[in-house]
Amino acid sequence: MKFINSVLFTLAATVATSAAFAPAQFGVRPTVQLEAKKSIADLSEEELKGKKVLIRCDVNVPLDGKTITDDTRIRSSIPTIEYLKGKGAIVTVCSHLGRPKDGPEDKFSLGPCAERMGELLDQEVKLIGDCIGDEVTAAVDGASEGDVFMLENTRFYKEEEKNESEFVEKLAAPFDLYVNDAFGTAHRAHASTEGVTKFLSPSVSGFLLAKELEYLDGAVTDGKKPMAAIVGGSKVSSKITVLNALLDKCDKVVIGGGMVFTFLKAKGLEVGTSLVEEDYLETAKEVMAKAEKLGKEILLPVDIIVADKFDAEAETQVVSFDAIPEGWMGLDNGPESTKAQKEALADCKTIIMNGPMGVFEFEKFNKGTFGIVDILADLSKDGDAITIIGGGDSVAATEQSGRAGDMSHISTGGGASLELLEGKVLPGVAALDEA
């Protein structure tokens, strides 16, 4: 059974309560590497019943003290855990949280995550005070079918990120098989994402990882045309690889955010005190020349909201893209730019957004970002476009806008989304068993 189709069929059949995990609409993708990986849907009930399963989830959620401010990543892990429980497995979740520097730190404990997961599962999720050792073994060995545990933060050990073999073996030791459902860390070859696959067999994908691959890889390799990419953010340097990759695949590319001003300056325009990467002016020229050679359309803003300083309470005005005043900086797209984007995207069937159009954290400069989010949401809700939000800031803006539920897919991975869109191999995926 092929990786994506088997996973999404089972998901639709067994986890109907999670509407966010509906199948994608790309059909069978030609990428052999991804389709040839096993998923939990490929395992028989006998392979799961009574088995001790280590599942890598991504519960790296934002916290205000001990209060979770956004539980999206925890909620996204529930369908796979419910499925494993339903098959009689003993489920143990591992994850990281934050960036601990020197061993355990209480502020990075997974206690709040275990508590929230328990609420969502309507059962106790016991936090084990370590991620390796006798305490873990004793808890798992004494468990009953359907029990769920959570290991303490794997990054309390520096060996996690180093993928150190002795640590990997200790992490894997109490378990029978491994499930990776953490797309957000699949681009890292860490102990809990790649190393344990050397000691646990089978090692397979969960539903969330499959859904991410279906949408993101499916869009790039086999997305319906016309296809558009929206690439925003502050710097060309951080987006140039994905920009070039998407330019190869897409018919239209909308460029927004601070990176706009490097492109405008590369065209010979004055940009005031706007953010410019001088070292990337030639790169911007090369991107525009490439687009022209390929017959692709690049959309830059036609008007800009400028400010006299970088401040939420700054004085603002709307100016043409070629009339930015000296001493003023561009911080958002103007209304005519949003209108132009709506017209350009109207016929697109696949749209990928990675990065905001402006400093949306400030109310005065959120209209460009929220405007394009509305465009995508309407195309997805009222039309037949596939809309994919990939990247941390894009996801945050979409959630803030209140239109997240109207998108086809919102990625749980920031760096992983970028690397997949760039065409890179994700170690956490490559390490899974072949079908």
Tab-separated table of C-alpha atoms in Angstrom:
chain	number	residue	atom	x	y	z
A	1	MET	CA	0.000	0.000	0.000
A	2	LYS	CA	1.428	3.384	-0.883
A	3	PHE	CA	2.511	5.686	1.923
A	4	ILE	CA	0.260	8.692	1.421
A	5	ASN	CA	-2.869	7.013	0.157
A	6	SER	CA	-2.877	4.369	2.894
A	7	VAL	CA	-2.372	6.883	5.646
A	8	LEU	CA	-5.022	9.310	4.506
A	9	PHE	CA	-7.585	6.608	3.773
A	10	THR	CA	-7.187	5.197	7.268
A	11	LEU	CA	-7.245	8.653	8.777
A	12	ALA	CA	-10.517	9.482	7.078
A	13	ALA	CA	-11.999	6.169	8.131
A	14	THR	CA	-10.833	6.043	11.739
A	15	VAL	CA	-10.434	9.623	12.875
A	16	ALA	CA	-13.514	11.258	11.423
A	17	THR	CA	-13.722	13.613	14.376
A	18	SER	CA	-10.658	15.494	13.170
A	19	ALA	CA	-11.892	17.391	10.126
A	20	ALA	CA	-8.565	19.147	9.763
A	21	PHE	CA	-7.025	15.883	8.633
A	22	ALA	CA	-9.084	15.371	5.490
A	23	PRO	CA	-7.288	13.917	2.446
A	24	ALA	CA	-5.533	16.249	0.072
A	25	GLN	CA	-6.515	16.607	-3.562
A	26	PHE	CA	-3.282	16.060	-5.406
A	27	GLY	CA	-3.762	12.416	-6.372
A	28	VAL	CA	-0.827	10.029	-6.403
A	29	ARG	CA	2.457	11.892	-6.214
A	30	PRO	CA	5.409	10.829	-8.337
A	31	THR	CA	7.987	11.251	-5.592
A	32	VAL	CA	9.070	7.653	-5.027
A	33	GLN	CA	11.058	8.340	-1.881
A	34	LEU	CA	8.037	9.553	0.090
A	35	GLU	CA	5.504	7.055	-1.247
A	36	ALA	CA	7.779	4.147	-0.411
A	37	LYS	CA	7.714	4.769	3.350
A	38	LYS	CA	5.580	2.780	5.751
A	39	SER	CA	2.925	4.346	7.929
A	40	ILE	CA	0.935	3.140	10.916
A	41	ALA	CA	-1.852	2.368	8.452
A	42	ASP	CA	0.387	-0.326	6.965
A	43	LEU	CA	0.736	-2.162	10.294
A	44	SER	CA	-1.653	-4.947	11.249
A	45	GLU	CA	-3.521	-4.957	14.529
A	46	GLU	CA	-1.257	-7.780	15.686
A	47	GLU	CA	1.767	-5.560	15.085
A	48	LEU	CA	0.301	-2.907	17.388
A	49	LYS	CA	-1.756	-4.683	20.054
A	50	GLY	CA	0.131	-4.740	23.349
A	51	LYS	CA	3.225	-3.219	21.743
A	52	LYS	CA	5.257	-0.499	23.440
A	53	VAL	CA	5.289	2.369	20.942
A	54	LEU	CA	7.653	5.322	21.086
A	55	ILE	CA	6.084	8.200	19.152
A	56	ARG	CA	7.971	11.386	18.348
A	57	CYS	CA	5.497	14.258	18.460
A	58	ASP	CA	6.156	17.975	18.241
A	59	VAL	CA	4.717	19.519	21.399
A	60	ASN	CA	7.112	22.468	21.316
A	61	VAL	CA	4.317	24.892	22.163
A	62	PRO	CA	4.542	28.542	23.290
A	63	LEU	CA	4.255	29.031	27.028
A	64	ASP	CA	3.541	31.964	29.298
A	65	GLY	CA	5.112	30.608	32.445
A	66	LYS	CA	3.381	27.245	32.763
A	67	THR	CA	0.374	28.228	30.651
A	68	ILE	CA	0.183	27.030	27.064
A	69	THR	CA	-0.818	29.936	24.831
A	70	ASP	CA	-1.332	27.892	21.643
A	71	ASP	CA	-1.972	24.145	21.792
A	72	THR	CA	-2.170	23.594	18.027
A	73	ARG	CA	0.787	21.215	17.921
A	74	ILE	CA	-0.569	19.095	20.761
A	75	ARG	CA	-4.004	18.907	19.145
A	76	SER	CA	-2.392	17.926	15.856
A	77	SER	CA	-0.816	14.870	17.484
A	78	ILE	CA	-4.075	13.488	18.892
A	79	PRO	CA	-5.393	11.516	15.851
A	80	THR	CA	-2.298	9.317	15.641
A	81	ILE	CA	-2.250	8.699	19.397
A	82	GLU	CA	-5.969	7.867	19.402
A	83	TYR	CA	-5.415	5.418	16.545
A	84	LEU	CA	-2.565	3.664	18.359
A	85	LYS	CA	-4.604	3.470	21.566
A	86	GLY	CA	-7.523	2.030	19.657
A	87	LYS	CA	-5.290	-0.732	18.342
A	88	GLY	CA	-4.254	-1.674	21.879
A	89	ALA	CA	-0.784	-0.146	21.892
A	90	ILE	CA	1.008	1.295	24.908
A	91	VAL	CA	1.908	4.790	23.749
A	92	THR	CA	4.853	6.849	24.967
A	93	VAL	CA	5.301	10.349	23.575
A	94	CYS	CA	8.690	12.008	23.313
A	95	SER	CA	9.407	15.582	22.280
A	96	HIS	CA	11.562	18.613	22.940
A	97	LEU	CA	10.447	21.992	24.256
A	98	GLY	CA	12.441	25.174	23.865
A	99	ARG	CA	16.227	25.334	23.929
A	100	PRO	CA	17.556	24.128	27.300
A	101	LYS	CA	21.281	24.884	27.615
A	102	ASP	CA	22.712	22.850	30.472
A	103	GLY	CA	20.473	19.957	31.437
A	104	PRO	CA	17.005	20.073	33.000
A	105	GLU	CA	15.308	23.442	33.449
A	106	ASP	CA	11.869	23.598	35.021
A	107	LYS	CA	10.640	26.210	32.548
A	108	PHE	CA	11.221	23.696	29.740
A	109	SER	CA	9.499	20.762	31.442
A	110	LEU	CA	6.858	18.972	29.391
A	111	GLY	CA	4.512	18.886	32.391
A	112	PRO	CA	2.021	21.391	30.923
A	113	CYS	CA	2.070	19.485	27.622
A	114	ALA	CA	1.299	16.163	29.301
A	115	GLU	CA	-1.552	17.772	31.218
A	116	ARG	CA	-3.053	19.328	28.083
A	117	MET	CA	-2.681	16.125	26.090
A	118	GLY	CA	-4.488	14.283	28.881
A	119	GLU	CA	-7.367	16.748	28.666
A	120	LEU	CA	-7.627	16.246	24.914
A	121	LEU	CA	-7.483	12.445	25.217
A	122	ASP	CA	-9.793	12.431	28.257
A	123	GLN	CA	-7.386	10.234	30.181
A	124	GLU	CA	-4.255	10.637	32.277
A	125	VAL	CA	-1.028	11.192	30.396
A	126	LYS	CA	1.623	10.579	33.025
A	127	LEU	CA	4.812	12.585	32.691
A	128	ILE	CA	7.847	10.386	33.317
A	129	GLY	CA	10.608	12.388	34.973
A	130	ASP	CA	13.277	11.396	32.447
A	131	CYS	CA	13.480	10.243	28.855
A	132	ILE	CA	15.931	7.371	29.417
A	133	GLY	CA	16.700	4.934	32.214
A	134	ASP	CA	15.028	2.670	34.740
A	135	GLU	CA	12.106	4.998	35.487
A	136	VAL	CA	11.036	4.894	31.843
A	137	THR	CA	11.448	1.123	31.583
A	138	ALA	CA	9.489	0.480	34.781
A	139	ALA	CA	6.594	2.698	33.729
A	140	VAL	CA	6.284	1.220	30.264
A	141	ASP	CA	6.707	-2.395	31.403
A	142	GLY	CA	3.966	-1.941	34.005
A	143	ALA	CA	1.501	-0.294	31.644
A	144	SER	CA	-1.766	-1.590	30.216
A	145	GLU	CA	-3.005	-1.449	26.642
A	146	GLY	CA	-4.197	2.067	25.779
A	147	ASP	CA	-2.072	3.801	28.415
A	148	VAL	CA	-0.298	6.979	27.342
A	149	PHE	CA	2.887	8.392	28.833
A	150	MET	CA	5.046	11.383	28.009
A	151	LEU	CA	8.808	11.390	28.471
A	152	GLU	CA	10.511	14.472	29.865
A	153	ASN	CA	12.166	16.881	27.410
A	154	THR	CA	14.652	14.994	25.226
A	155	ARG	CA	16.808	18.122	24.905
A	156	PHE	CA	17.616	17.979	28.604
A	157	TYR	CA	20.395	15.779	27.213
A	158	LYS	CA	22.860	17.388	24.803
A	159	GLU	CA	23.225	13.947	23.210
A	160	GLU	CA	19.734	14.342	21.702
A	161	GLU	CA	20.775	16.936	19.156
A	162	LYS	CA	24.151	15.270	18.615
A	163	ASN	CA	22.374	11.974	17.824
A	164	GLU	CA	24.885	10.237	20.069
A	165	SER	CA	24.638	6.464	19.646
A	166	GLU	CA	24.722	5.416	23.332
A	167	PHE	CA	21.970	7.886	24.176
A	168	VAL	CA	19.956	6.748	21.164
A	169	GLU	CA	20.167	3.132	22.288
A	170	LYS	CA	18.997	4.032	25.801
A	171	LEU	CA	16.100	6.072	24.403
A	172	ALA	CA	14.958	3.191	22.213
A	173	ALA	CA	15.571	0.362	24.701
A	174	PRO	CA	12.146	0.106	26.427
A	175	PHE	CA	10.155	0.089	23.178
A	176	ASP	CA	9.097	-2.285	20.409
A	177	LEU	CA	8.501	0.110	17.530
A	178	TYR	CA	8.727	3.773	16.543
A	179	VAL	CA	6.329	6.282	15.005
A	180	ASN	CA	7.430	9.700	13.762
A	181	ASP	CA	4.603	12.225	13.750
A	182	ALA	CA	6.733	15.332	14.271
A	183	PHE	CA	6.973	17.083	10.943
A	184	GLY	CA	8.305	20.219	12.630
A	185	THR	CA	11.548	18.415	13.509
A	186	ALA	CA	11.762	16.005	10.567
A	187	HIS	CA	14.512	18.142	9.026
A	188	ARG	CA	16.776	17.381	11.997
A	189	ALA	CA	18.834	14.190	12.334
A	190	HIS	CA	18.453	14.013	16.118
A	191	ALA	CA	18.283	10.998	18.393
A	192	SER	CA	14.497	11.070	18.714
A	193	THR	CA	13.827	11.849	15.036
A	194	GLU	CA	16.383	9.737	13.182
A	195	GLY	CA	18.663	7.819	15.534
A	196	VAL	CA	16.059	5.555	17.149
A	197	THR	CA	15.088	4.105	13.765
A	198	LYS	CA	18.373	2.176	13.862
A	199	PHE	CA	17.206	0.314	16.961
A	200	LEU	CA	13.431	0.049	16.532
A	201	SER	CA	11.623	-1.862	13.830
A	202	PRO	CA	9.184	-1.131	12.424
A	203	SER	CA	9.779	2.634	12.246
A	204	VAL	CA	6.853	4.287	10.499
A	205	SER	CA	5.019	7.553	9.961
A	206	GLY	CA	2.015	8.875	11.818
A	207	PHE	CA	-0.961	10.683	10.282
A	208	LEU	CA	0.274	14.248	10.786
A	209	LEU	CA	3.607	13.628	9.088
A	210	ALA	CA	1.795	12.003	6.166
A	211	LYS	CA	-0.575	14.938	5.815
A	212	GLU	CA	2.274	17.442	5.794
A	213	LEU	CA	4.089	15.517	3.084
A	214	GLU	CA	0.941	15.101	1.041
A	215	TYR	CA	0.175	18.791	0.969
A	216	LEU	CA	3.632	20.351	0.849
A	217	ASP	CA	5.434	17.855	-1.360
A	218	GLY	CA	2.251	17.134	-3.289
A	219	ALA	CA	1.756	20.805	-4.061
A	220	VAL	CA	5.271	21.308	-5.327
A	221	THR	CA	5.557	18.101	-7.355
A	222	ASP	CA	2.022	17.692	-8.653
A	223	GLY	CA	-0.008	20.775	-7.764
A	224	LYS	CA	-2.859	21.931	-9.952
A	225	LYS	CA	-2.035	24.806	-12.285
A	226	PRO	CA	-1.902	27.755	-12.328
A	227	MET	CA	0.279	27.631	-9.226
A	228	ALA	CA	1.378	30.606	-7.141
A	229	ALA	CA	3.780	31.150	-4.286
A	230	ILE	CA	3.677	33.986	-1.775
A	231	VAL	CA	7.120	34.537	-0.304
A	232	GLY	CA	7.431	37.116	2.438
A	233	GLY	CA	9.575	37.919	5.417
A	234	SER	CA	12.289	40.376	6.228
A	235	LYS	CA	15.333	39.052	4.391
A	236	VAL	CA	16.133	37.770	0.916
A	237	SER	CA	19.041	35.818	2.410
A	238	SER	CA	16.735	33.555	4.426
A	239	LYS	CA	14.318	32.914	1.574
A	240	ILE	CA	16.455	32.853	-1.571
A	241	THR	CA	16.683	29.051	-1.784
A	242	VAL	CA	12.952	28.491	-1.404
A	243	LEU	CA	12.258	31.460	-3.684
A	244	ASN	CA	14.333	29.947	-6.470
A	245	ALA	CA	12.801	26.500	-5.954
A	246	LEU	CA	9.256	27.846	-6.084
A	247	LEU	CA	10.038	30.002	-9.097
A	248	ASP	CA	10.887	26.816	-10.970
A	249	LYS	CA	7.513	25.282	-10.091
A	250	CYS	CA	5.096	28.207	-9.888
A	251	ASP	CA	3.521	30.394	-12.549
A	252	LYS	CA	3.347	33.439	-10.272
A	253	VAL	CA	5.371	34.553	-7.264
A	254	VAL	CA	4.188	37.292	-4.914
A	255	ILE	CA	7.046	38.885	-2.985
A	256	GLY	CA	6.276	40.738	0.239
A	257	GLY	CA	7.707	41.816	3.563
A	258	GLY	CA	11.040	43.496	4.163
A	259	MET	CA	12.655	41.596	1.308
A	260	VAL	CA	10.636	43.761	-1.107
A	261	PHE	CA	13.011	46.673	-0.627
A	262	THR	CA	16.071	44.740	-1.694
A	263	PHE	CA	14.219	43.997	-4.937
A	264	LEU	CA	13.077	47.594	-5.366
A	265	LYS	CA	16.597	48.913	-4.815
A	266	ALA	CA	17.897	46.306	-7.260
A	267	LYS	CA	15.542	47.921	-9.806
A	268	GLY	CA	17.222	51.272	-9.164
A	269	LEU	CA	14.543	52.765	-6.911
A	270	GLU	CA	14.953	54.792	-3.724
A	271	VAL	CA	13.663	52.997	-0.625
A	272	GLY	CA	14.316	55.507	2.173
A	273	THR	CA	15.406	53.807	5.398
A	274	SER	CA	13.667	50.518	4.525
A	275	LEU	CA	15.473	47.252	5.217
A	276	VAL	CA	17.876	46.407	2.390
A	277	GLU	CA	20.437	43.618	2.121
A	278	GLU	CA	23.132	45.245	0.032
A	279	ASP	CA	24.921	41.904	-0.427
A	280	TYR	CA	21.819	40.490	-2.110
A	281	LEU	CA	21.089	43.181	-4.678
A	282	GLU	CA	22.699	41.112	-7.443
A	283	THR	CA	20.812	38.052	-6.224
A	284	ALA	CA	17.534	39.946	-6.510
A	285	LYS	CA	18.455	40.984	-10.054
A	286	GLU	CA	19.211	37.346	-10.899
A	287	VAL	CA	15.841	36.206	-9.541
A	288	MET	CA	13.996	38.789	-11.645
A	289	ALA	CA	16.034	37.850	-14.733
A	290	LYS	CA	15.305	34.179	-14.139
A	291	ALA	CA	11.576	34.873	-13.884
A	292	GLU	CA	11.648	36.801	-17.144
A	293	LYS	CA	13.579	34.020	-18.876
A	294	LEU	CA	11.142	31.371	-17.623
A	295	GLY	CA	8.099	33.477	-18.464
A	296	LYS	CA	7.049	33.610	-14.826
A	297	GLU	CA	5.296	36.555	-13.179
A	298	ILE	CA	6.805	38.250	-10.120
A	299	LEU	CA	4.479	40.580	-8.241
A	300	LEU	CA	6.036	43.309	-6.132
A	301	PRO	CA	3.871	45.829	-4.222
A	302	VAL	CA	2.545	48.783	-6.204
A	303	ASP	CA	2.019	50.870	-3.078
A	304	ILE	CA	3.645	50.817	0.330
A	305	ILE	CA	2.652	51.839	3.851
A	306	VAL	CA	5.669	53.741	5.123
A	307	ALA	CA	6.495	54.915	8.640
A	308	ASP	CA	8.781	57.537	10.105
A	309	LYS	CA	10.187	54.955	12.527
A	310	PHE	CA	9.921	51.277	13.450
A	311	ASP	CA	7.286	51.620	16.119
A	312	ALA	CA	3.702	50.539	16.685
A	313	GLU	CA	2.705	54.195	17.100
A	314	ALA	CA	4.726	55.583	14.193
A	315	GLU	CA	3.383	58.192	11.790
A	316	THR	CA	2.350	56.519	8.532
A	317	GLN	CA	1.410	57.318	4.955
A	318	VAL	CA	0.636	55.329	1.819
A	319	VAL	CA	2.942	56.003	-1.117
A	320	SER	CA	3.645	54.553	-4.536
A	321	PHE	CA	6.369	51.888	-4.669
A	322	ASP	CA	8.564	54.349	-6.577
A	323	ALA	CA	8.001	57.328	-4.281
A	324	ILE	CA	9.219	56.268	-0.835
A	325	PRO	CA	10.291	59.471	0.937
A	326	GLU	CA	13.779	59.949	2.290
A	327	GLY	CA	13.899	59.074	5.997
A	328	TRP	CA	10.808	56.835	5.847
A	329	MET	CA	10.705	53.036	5.896
A	330	GLY	CA	8.306	50.586	4.283
A	331	LEU	CA	6.562	48.315	6.794
A	332	ASP	CA	3.539	46.925	4.892
A	333	ASN	CA	1.801	46.640	1.549
A	334	GLY	CA	-0.700	49.316	0.613
A	335	PRO	CA	-4.356	48.672	-0.382
A	336	GLU	CA	-3.696	48.806	-4.131
A	337	SER	CA	-1.116	46.046	-3.743
A	338	THR	CA	-3.716	43.827	-2.076
A	339	LYS	CA	-6.150	44.517	-4.923
A	340	ALA	CA	-3.479	43.592	-7.469
A	341	GLN	CA	-2.709	40.389	-5.591
A	342	LYS	CA	-6.375	39.428	-5.515
A	343	GLU	CA	-6.608	39.863	-9.273
A	344	ALA	CA	-3.400	37.952	-9.935
A	345	LEU	CA	-4.331	35.014	-7.707
A	346	ALA	CA	-7.963	34.727	-8.837
A	347	ASP	CA	-7.307	31.933	-11.351
A	348	CYS	CA	-4.740	29.995	-9.299
A	349	LYS	CA	-5.540	26.438	-8.228
A	350	THR	CA	-2.601	25.873	-5.874
A	351	ILE	CA	-1.186	28.630	-3.647
A	352	ILE	CA	1.631	28.277	-1.137
A	353	MET	CA	2.258	31.076	1.378
A	354	ASN	CA	5.541	31.356	3.252
A	355	GLY	CA	6.090	34.616	5.083
A	356	PRO	CA	4.083	37.765	5.923
A	357	MET	CA	3.640	40.902	3.813
A	358	GLY	CA	4.576	43.327	6.568
A	359	VAL	CA	5.145	43.855	10.275
A	360	PHE	CA	1.796	42.296	11.130
A	361	GLU	CA	2.609	42.265	14.837
A	362	PHE	CA	1.848	46.015	14.793
A	363	GLU	CA	-1.808	46.823	14.068
A	364	LYS	CA	-0.918	49.693	11.746
A	365	PHE	CA	1.040	47.315	9.520
A	366	ASN	CA	-1.072	44.134	9.489
A	367	LYS	CA	-3.466	44.944	6.651
A	368	GLY	CA	-1.242	43.674	3.859
A	369	THR	CA	-0.728	40.311	5.539
A	370	PHE	CA	-4.320	39.891	6.678
A	371	GLY	CA	-5.481	41.038	3.237
A	372	ILE	CA	-3.638	38.305	1.394
A	373	VAL	CA	-4.721	35.770	4.022
A	374	ASP	CA	-8.323	36.747	3.284
A	375	ILE	CA	-7.707	36.328	-0.444
A	376	LEU	CA	-6.388	32.804	0.053
A	377	ALA	CA	-9.121	31.852	2.512
A	378	ASP	CA	-11.829	33.012	0.104
A	379	LEU	CA	-10.265	31.139	-2.820
A	380	SER	CA	-10.154	27.978	-0.752
A	381	LYS	CA	-13.555	28.332	0.923
A	382	ASP	CA	-15.574	29.595	-2.027
A	383	GLY	CA	-13.579	28.108	-4.902
A	384	ASP	CA	-11.517	25.033	-5.640
A	385	ALA	CA	-8.049	26.346	-4.851
A	386	ILE	CA	-5.661	24.437	-2.603
A	387	THR	CA	-4.182	26.901	-0.114
A	388	ILE	CA	-1.170	25.942	1.974
A	389	ILE	CA	0.253	28.036	4.802
A	390	GLY	CA	3.838	27.062	5.565
A	391	GLY	CA	6.158	28.880	7.928
A	392	GLY	CA	5.878	30.089	11.503
A	393	ASP	CA	5.018	33.758	10.895
A	394	SER	CA	2.542	32.872	8.161
A	395	VAL	CA	0.779	30.441	10.471
A	396	ALA	CA	0.691	32.973	13.320
A	397	ALA	CA	-0.761	35.635	11.036
A	398	THR	CA	-3.380	33.249	9.656
A	399	GLU	CA	-4.428	32.231	13.154
A	400	GLN	CA	-4.638	35.870	14.252
A	401	SER	CA	-6.746	36.760	11.238
A	402	GLY	CA	-9.392	34.214	12.215
A	403	ARG	CA	-9.286	32.569	8.764
A	404	ALA	CA	-7.200	29.504	9.609
A	405	GLY	CA	-10.200	27.202	9.352
A	406	ASP	CA	-10.785	28.221	5.732
A	407	MET	CA	-7.346	27.137	4.499
A	408	SER	CA	-6.693	23.747	2.934
A	409	HIS	CA	-3.659	23.102	5.092
A	410	ILE	CA	-1.663	24.902	7.765
A	411	SER	CA	1.770	23.414	8.292
A	412	THR	CA	3.066	22.626	11.770
A	413	GLY	CA	6.666	22.960	10.612
A	414	GLY	CA	8.690	26.107	10.047
A	415	GLY	CA	12.177	25.016	9.019
A	416	ALA	CA	10.902	21.630	7.873
A	417	SER	CA	8.354	23.292	5.584
A	418	LEU	CA	11.047	25.491	4.058
A	419	GLU	CA	13.427	22.602	3.477
A	420	LEU	CA	10.746	20.417	1.911
A	421	LEU	CA	9.682	23.259	-0.379
A	422	GLU	CA	13.349	23.724	-1.276
A	423	GLY	CA	13.481	20.089	-2.359
A	424	LYS	CA	15.761	18.904	0.432
A	425	VAL	CA	15.639	15.421	1.945
A	426	LEU	CA	14.247	15.394	5.487
A	427	PRO	CA	16.298	13.000	7.657
A	428	GLY	CA	13.324	12.119	9.853
A	429	VAL	CA	11.415	10.944	6.769
A	430	ALA	CA	14.308	9.286	5.000
A	431	ALA	CA	14.993	7.132	8.100
A	432	LEU	CA	11.534	5.489	8.098
A	433	ASP	CA	11.006	1.918	6.902
A	434	GLU	CA	10.385	1.371	3.240
A	435	ALA	CA	7.030	-0.109	2.325
